[in-house]
Amino acid sequence: MADLDVHVRATMDRDRDWIRELIRGRWAAEFVFVHGETFYPDRLPGFLAEADGEQAGLATYTTAGGQCEIVTLDSLKPGRGIGGALIRSVREQAEREGCRRLFLTTTNDNLRALRFYQRKGFTIAAVRPNAIAEARKHKPIPELGLDDIPIRDEIELELDLSGIGGKS
Ligand SMILES: CC(C)(COP(=O)(O)OP(=O)(O)OC[C@H]1O[C@@H](n2cnc3c(N)ncnc32)[C@H](O)[C@@H]1OP(=O)(O)O)[C@@H](O)C(=O)NCCC(=O)NCCS
């Protein structure tokens, strides 16, 4: 399918309710629990993708200590260029803020995300075996994920923005 005509803009206060609903619907709670930390995406900066005048995707992120972490990335129309456009916007923002590293965490079952990020130049930075057992104490994460693969491990992927190493 052809890419859509996607418009990406920074999220605003008036998007908060929509963001909360989206995150609750797609991530089983209003918050994300990752590498032992809790994030509320509706309180984070983000980018919203619109296609044909409708919300089509969301990325939220946080920056600290020269690093930018993508906390959530959701495309409502997969395979149409929305995820790519959102990643580009977060990356440009991270570069504007002088970040040396852009990173995120996904889970072992999410082969689509692993493919997606690696094709965008991300590399695996860490694997946290069985991290989801701890996350399940905080929110209801199903046993089986995409393709009925048991959800078990956190996989951290990173993109070097420092210009060293030729990756960016
Ligand atoms: C991972 C995700 C954000 C990618 O978003 P997307 O809008 O599909 O991204 P794009 O369309 O820019 O690129 C997707 C790639 O998959 C390909 N693709 C084709 N058909 C597809 C389909 N039906 N579904 C998914 N991807 C498809 C695209 O062609 C593209 O491949 P390319 O790199 O060879 O060009 C999206 O699949 C998603 O929202 N997943 C659920 C939430 C999630 O797992 N988030 C990431 C964890 S933080």
mmCIF file of N, CA, C and O and ligand atoms in Angstrom, residues 1 3 26-27 56-58 70-88 104-107 109-120 146, ligand 1:
data_model
loop_
_atom_site.group_PDB
_atom_site.id
_atom_site.type_symbol
_atom_site.label_atom_id
_atom_site.label_comp_id
_atom_site.label_asym_id
_atom_site.label_seq_id
_atom_site.Cartn_x
_atom_site.Cartn_y
_atom_site.Cartn_z
ATOM 1 N N MET A 1 0.833 -1.200 0.000
ATOM 2 C CA MET A 1 0.000 0.000 0.000
ATOM 3 C C MET A 1 0.873 1.257 0.000
ATOM 4 O O MET A 1 1.911 1.269 0.648
ATOM 5 N N ASP A 3 2.347 4.976 0.797
ATOM 6 C CA ASP A 3 2.410 5.802 1.994
ATOM 7 C C ASP A 3 1.313 6.870 1.936
ATOM 8 O O ASP A 3 0.948 7.351 0.864
ATOM 9 N N ARG A 26 -4.216 0.607 23.927
ATOM 10 C CA ARG A 26 -3.169 -0.177 23.249
ATOM 11 C C ARG A 26 -2.142 -0.770 24.190
ATOM 12 O O ARG A 26 -1.446 -1.725 23.831
ATOM 13 N N TRP A 27 -2.020 -0.206 25.400
ATOM 14 C CA TRP A 27 -0.971 -0.667 26.306
ATOM 15 C C TRP A 27 -1.539 -1.066 27.669
ATOM 16 O O TRP A 27 -0.821 -1.090 28.671
ATOM 17 N N ALA A 56 -3.545 9.647 13.332
ATOM 18 C CA ALA A 56 -3.114 8.381 12.732
ATOM 19 C C ALA A 56 -1.946 7.745 13.468
ATOM 20 O O ALA A 56 -1.531 6.632 13.136
ATOM 21 N N GLY A 57 -1.419 8.441 14.476
ATOM 22 C CA GLY A 57 -0.303 7.848 15.209
ATOM 23 C C GLY A 57 0.242 8.796 16.248
ATOM 24 O O GLY A 57 -0.038 10.006 16.224
ATOM 25 N N LEU A 58 0.999 8.225 17.176
ATOM 26 C CA LEU A 58 1.533 9.015 18.288
ATOM 27 C C LEU A 58 2.896 8.480 18.702
ATOM 28 O O LEU A 58 3.091 7.266 18.795
ATOM 29 N N ILE A 70 12.369 7.076 23.525
ATOM 30 C CA ILE A 70 11.021 6.958 22.967
ATOM 31 C C ILE A 70 10.244 6.074 23.935
ATOM 32 O O ILE A 70 10.613 4.918 24.159
ATOM 33 N N VAL A 71 9.200 6.612 24.526
ATOM 34 C CA VAL A 71 8.438 5.851 25.528
ATOM 35 C C VAL A 71 7.319 5.057 24.852
ATOM 36 O O VAL A 71 7.102 3.894 25.184
ATOM 37 N N THR A 72 6.624 5.689 23.906
ATOM 38 C CA THR A 72 5.621 4.941 23.137
ATOM 39 C C THR A 72 5.704 5.356 21.670
ATOM 40 O O THR A 72 6.068 6.489 21.359
ATOM 41 N N LEU A 73 5.358 4.404 20.810
ATOM 42 C CA LEU A 73 5.197 4.693 19.374
ATOM 43 C C LEU A 73 4.038 3.835 18.893
ATOM 44 O O LEU A 73 4.081 2.609 19.000
ATOM 45 N N ASP A 74 3.010 4.485 18.392
ATOM 46 C CA ASP A 74 1.833 3.758 17.915
ATOM 47 C C ASP A 74 1.399 4.302 16.568
ATOM 48 O O ASP A 74 1.160 5.498 16.418
ATOM 49 N N SER A 75 1.281 3.392 15.619
ATOM 50 C CA SER A 75 0.740 3.753 14.315
ATOM 51 C C SER A 75 -0.658 3.167 14.214
ATOM 52 O O SER A 75 -0.859 1.974 14.465
ATOM 53 N N LEU A 76 -1.619 3.988 13.862
ATOM 54 C CA LEU A 76 -2.999 3.486 13.750
ATOM 55 C C LEU A 76 -3.275 2.948 12.350
ATOM 56 O O LEU A 76 -4.330 2.351 12.126
ATOM 57 N N LYS A 77 -2.356 3.180 11.426
ATOM 58 C CA LYS A 77 -2.491 2.645 10.063
ATOM 59 C C LYS A 77 -1.145 2.053 9.673
ATOM 60 O O LYS A 77 -0.370 2.688 8.948
ATOM 61 N N PRO A 78 -0.848 0.844 10.165
ATOM 62 C CA PRO A 78 0.492 0.270 9.958
ATOM 63 C C PRO A 78 0.839 0.100 8.479
ATOM 64 O O PRO A 78 -0.038 -0.134 7.649
ATOM 65 N N GLY A 79 2.137 0.237 8.214
ATOM 66 C CA GLY A 79 2.623 -0.021 6.859
ATOM 67 C C GLY A 79 2.350 1.095 5.878
ATOM 68 O O GLY A 79 2.499 0.903 4.671
ATOM 69 N N ARG A 80 2.009 2.309 6.384
ATOM 70 C CA ARG A 80 1.700 3.424 5.469
ATOM 71 C C ARG A 80 2.632 4.620 5.692
ATOM 72 O O ARG A 80 2.304 5.736 5.283
ATOM 73 N N GLY A 81 3.746 4.383 6.399
ATOM 74 C CA GLY A 81 4.733 5.455 6.561
ATOM 75 C C GLY A 81 4.557 6.304 7.811
ATOM 76 O O GLY A 81 5.325 7.252 8.033
ATOM 77 N N ILE A 82 3.565 5.989 8.632
ATOM 78 C CA ILE A 82 3.290 6.832 9.802
ATOM 79 C C ILE A 82 4.363 6.647 10.879
ATOM 80 O O ILE A 82 4.893 7.625 11.417
ATOM 81 N N GLY A 83 4.690 5.408 11.191
ATOM 82 C CA GLY A 83 5.733 5.148 12.183
ATOM 83 C C GLY A 83 7.049 5.804 11.772
ATOM 84 O O GLY A 83 7.725 6.437 12.585
ATOM 85 N N GLY A 84 7.384 5.698 10.493
ATOM 86 C CA GLY A 84 8.616 6.291 9.992
ATOM 87 C C GLY A 84 8.618 7.809 10.166
ATOM 88 O O GLY A 84 9.618 8.402 10.588
ATOM 89 N N ALA A 85 7.488 8.441 9.852
ATOM 90 C CA ALA A 85 7.398 9.905 9.973
ATOM 91 C C ALA A 85 7.528 10.327 11.438
ATOM 92 O O ALA A 85 8.181 11.331 11.753
ATOM 93 N N LEU A 86 6.946 9.548 12.338
ATOM 94 C CA LEU A 86 7.016 9.890 13.765
ATOM 95 C C LEU A 86 8.443 9.741 14.297
ATOM 96 O O LEU A 86 8.942 10.588 15.038
ATOM 97 N N ILE A 87 9.101 8.651 13.922
ATOM 98 C CA ILE A 87 10.484 8.434 14.357
ATOM 99 C C ILE A 87 11.382 9.574 13.865
ATOM 100 O O ILE A 87 12.245 10.071 14.585
ATOM 101 N N ARG A 88 11.156 9.987 12.622
ATOM 102 C CA ARG A 88 11.947 11.093 12.064
ATOM 103 C C ARG A 88 11.772 12.355 12.920
ATOM 104 O O ARG A 88 12.719 13.045 13.247
ATOM 105 N N LEU A 104 14.977 3.171 22.978
ATOM 106 C CA LEU A 104 13.626 2.720 23.319
ATOM 107 C C LEU A 104 13.687 1.271 23.760
ATOM 108 O O LEU A 104 14.697 0.583 23.556
ATOM 109 N N THR A 105 12.594 0.817 24.341
ATOM 110 C CA THR A 105 12.502 -0.583 24.748
ATOM 111 C C THR A 105 11.285 -1.219 24.087
ATOM 112 O O THR A 105 10.212 -0.621 24.054
ATOM 113 N N THR A 106 11.477 -2.410 23.563
ATOM 114 C CA THR A 106 10.340 -3.191 23.075
ATOM 115 C C THR A 106 10.425 -4.589 23.712
ATOM 116 O O THR A 106 11.265 -4.830 24.569
ATOM 117 N N THR A 107 9.530 -5.458 23.321
ATOM 118 C CA THR A 107 9.535 -6.793 23.923
ATOM 119 C C THR A 107 9.878 -7.850 22.875
ATOM 120 O O THR A 107 9.768 -7.619 21.671
ATOM 121 N N ASP A 109 8.519 -10.424 21.708
ATOM 122 C CA ASP A 109 7.521 -10.901 20.748
ATOM 123 C C ASP A 109 7.327 -9.942 19.576
ATOM 124 O O ASP A 109 6.770 -10.327 18.547
ATOM 125 N N ASN A 110 7.777 -8.689 19.751
ATOM 126 C CA ASN A 110 7.391 -7.650 18.797
ATOM 127 C C ASN A 110 8.340 -7.614 17.597
ATOM 128 O O ASN A 110 9.135 -6.694 17.414
ATOM 129 N N LEU A 111 8.222 -8.661 16.791
ATOM 130 C CA LEU A 111 9.133 -8.794 15.659
ATOM 131 C C LEU A 111 8.945 -7.661 14.658
ATOM 132 O O LEU A 111 9.890 -7.231 13.998
ATOM 133 N N ARG A 112 7.720 -7.159 14.560
ATOM 134 C CA ARG A 112 7.459 -6.058 13.630
ATOM 135 C C ARG A 112 8.255 -4.816 14.056
ATOM 136 O O ARG A 112 8.872 -4.144 13.239
ATOM 137 N N ALA A 113 8.225 -4.537 15.372
ATOM 138 C CA ALA A 113 8.960 -3.371 15.876
ATOM 139 C C ALA A 113 10.469 -3.599 15.733
ATOM 140 O O ALA A 113 11.208 -2.685 15.359
ATOM 141 N N LEU A 114 10.925 -4.832 16.003
ATOM 142 C CA LEU A 114 12.357 -5.119 15.877
ATOM 143 C C LEU A 114 12.821 -4.916 14.432
ATOM 144 O O LEU A 114 13.889 -4.364 14.167
ATOM 145 N N ARG A 115 11.997 -5.326 13.495
ATOM 146 C CA ARG A 115 12.307 -5.118 12.070
ATOM 147 C C ARG A 115 12.322 -3.626 11.755
ATOM 148 O O ARG A 115 13.262 -3.102 11.165
ATOM 149 N N PHE A 116 11.240 -2.977 12.192
ATOM 150 C CA PHE A 116 11.048 -1.552 11.907
ATOM 151 C C PHE A 116 12.256 -0.730 12.392
ATOM 152 O O PHE A 116 12.866 0.022 11.636
ATOM 153 N N TYR A 117 12.606 -0.900 13.672
ATOM 154 C CA TYR A 117 13.667 -0.061 14.232
ATOM 155 C C TYR A 117 15.027 -0.385 13.607
ATOM 156 O O TYR A 117 15.837 0.515 13.350
ATOM 157 N N GLN A 118 15.301 -1.663 13.366
ATOM 158 C CA GLN A 118 16.596 -2.008 12.785
ATOM 159 C C GLN A 118 16.723 -1.460 11.371
ATOM 160 O O GLN A 118 17.788 -1.029 10.944
ATOM 161 N N ARG A 119 15.599 -1.428 10.651
ATOM 162 C CA ARG A 119 15.649 -0.837 9.307
ATOM 163 C C ARG A 119 15.856 0.676 9.375
ATOM 164 O O ARG A 119 16.302 1.282 8.397
ATOM 165 N N LYS A 120 15.528 1.257 10.509
ATOM 166 C CA LYS A 120 15.762 2.708 10.681
ATOM 167 C C LYS A 120 17.164 2.982 11.238
ATOM 168 O O LYS A 120 17.475 4.109 11.607
ATOM 169 N N LEU A 146 2.479 -10.848 20.179
ATOM 170 C CA LEU A 146 2.287 -10.948 18.739
ATOM 171 C C LEU A 146 2.699 -12.340 18.266
ATOM 172 O O LEU A 146 3.633 -12.933 18.800
HETATM 173 C C1 LIG B 1 6.093 -0.540 14.860
HETATM 174 C C2 LIG B 1 5.097 0.459 14.264
HETATM 175 C C3 LIG B 1 5.106 1.724 15.089
HETATM 176 C C4 LIG B 1 5.545 0.791 12.838
HETATM 177 O O1 LIG B 1 4.667 1.789 12.337
HETATM 178 P P1 LIG B 1 4.200 1.812 10.784
HETATM 179 O O2 LIG B 1 3.279 2.971 10.611
HETATM 180 O O3 LIG B 1 3.760 0.484 10.378
HETATM 181 O O4 LIG B 1 5.604 2.155 10.120
HETATM 182 P P2 LIG B 1 5.939 2.424 8.585
HETATM 183 O O5 LIG B 1 4.719 2.278 7.755
HETATM 184 O O6 LIG B 1 6.692 3.713 8.553
HETATM 185 O O7 LIG B 1 6.978 1.242 8.286
HETATM 186 C C5 LIG B 1 6.645 -0.106 8.539
HETATM 187 C C6 LIG B 1 7.448 -1.084 7.731
HETATM 188 O O8 LIG B 1 6.708 -2.302 7.617
HETATM 189 C C7 LIG B 1 6.226 -2.488 6.284
HETATM 190 N N1 LIG B 1 4.833 -2.952 6.254
HETATM 191 C C8 LIG B 1 4.154 -3.251 5.169
HETATM 192 N N2 LIG B 1 2.932 -3.678 5.467
HETATM 193 C C9 LIG B 1 2.826 -3.629 6.789
HETATM 194 C C10 LIG B 1 1.781 -3.931 7.689
HETATM 195 N N3 LIG B 1 0.582 -4.395 7.283
HETATM 196 N N4 LIG B 1 2.005 -3.742 8.982
HETATM 197 C C11 LIG B 1 3.189 -3.268 9.402
HETATM 198 N N5 LIG B 1 4.195 -2.964 8.590
HETATM 199 C C12 LIG B 1 4.034 -3.158 7.286
HETATM 200 C C13 LIG B 1 6.382 -1.096 5.685
HETATM 201 O O9 LIG B 1 6.493 -1.199 4.299
HETATM 202 C C14 LIG B 1 7.661 -0.636 6.328
HETATM 203 O O10 LIG B 1 8.739 -1.385 5.864
HETATM 204 P P3 LIG B 1 10.067 -0.751 5.201
HETATM 205 O O11 LIG B 1 10.941 -0.399 6.369
HETATM 206 O O12 LIG B 1 10.598 -1.861 4.417
HETATM 207 O O13 LIG B 1 9.644 0.463 4.422
HETATM 208 C C15 LIG B 1 3.662 -0.133 14.173
HETATM 209 O O14 LIG B 1 3.731 -1.406 13.621
HETATM 210 C C16 LIG B 1 2.899 -0.165 15.497
HETATM 211 O O15 LIG B 1 2.209 0.780 15.877
HETATM 212 N N6 LIG B 1 3.003 -1.304 16.221
HETATM 213 C C17 LIG B 1 2.272 -1.491 17.474
HETATM 214 C C18 LIG B 1 2.875 -0.675 18.597
HETATM 215 C C19 LIG B 1 4.331 -0.994 18.788
HETATM 216 O O16 LIG B 1 4.727 -2.138 18.769
HETATM 217 N N7 LIG B 1 5.169 0.040 18.968
HETATM 218 C C20 LIG B 1 6.617 -0.128 19.075
HETATM 219 C C21 LIG B 1 7.045 -0.517 20.425
HETATM 220 S S1 LIG B 1 7.615 0.912 21.335
#
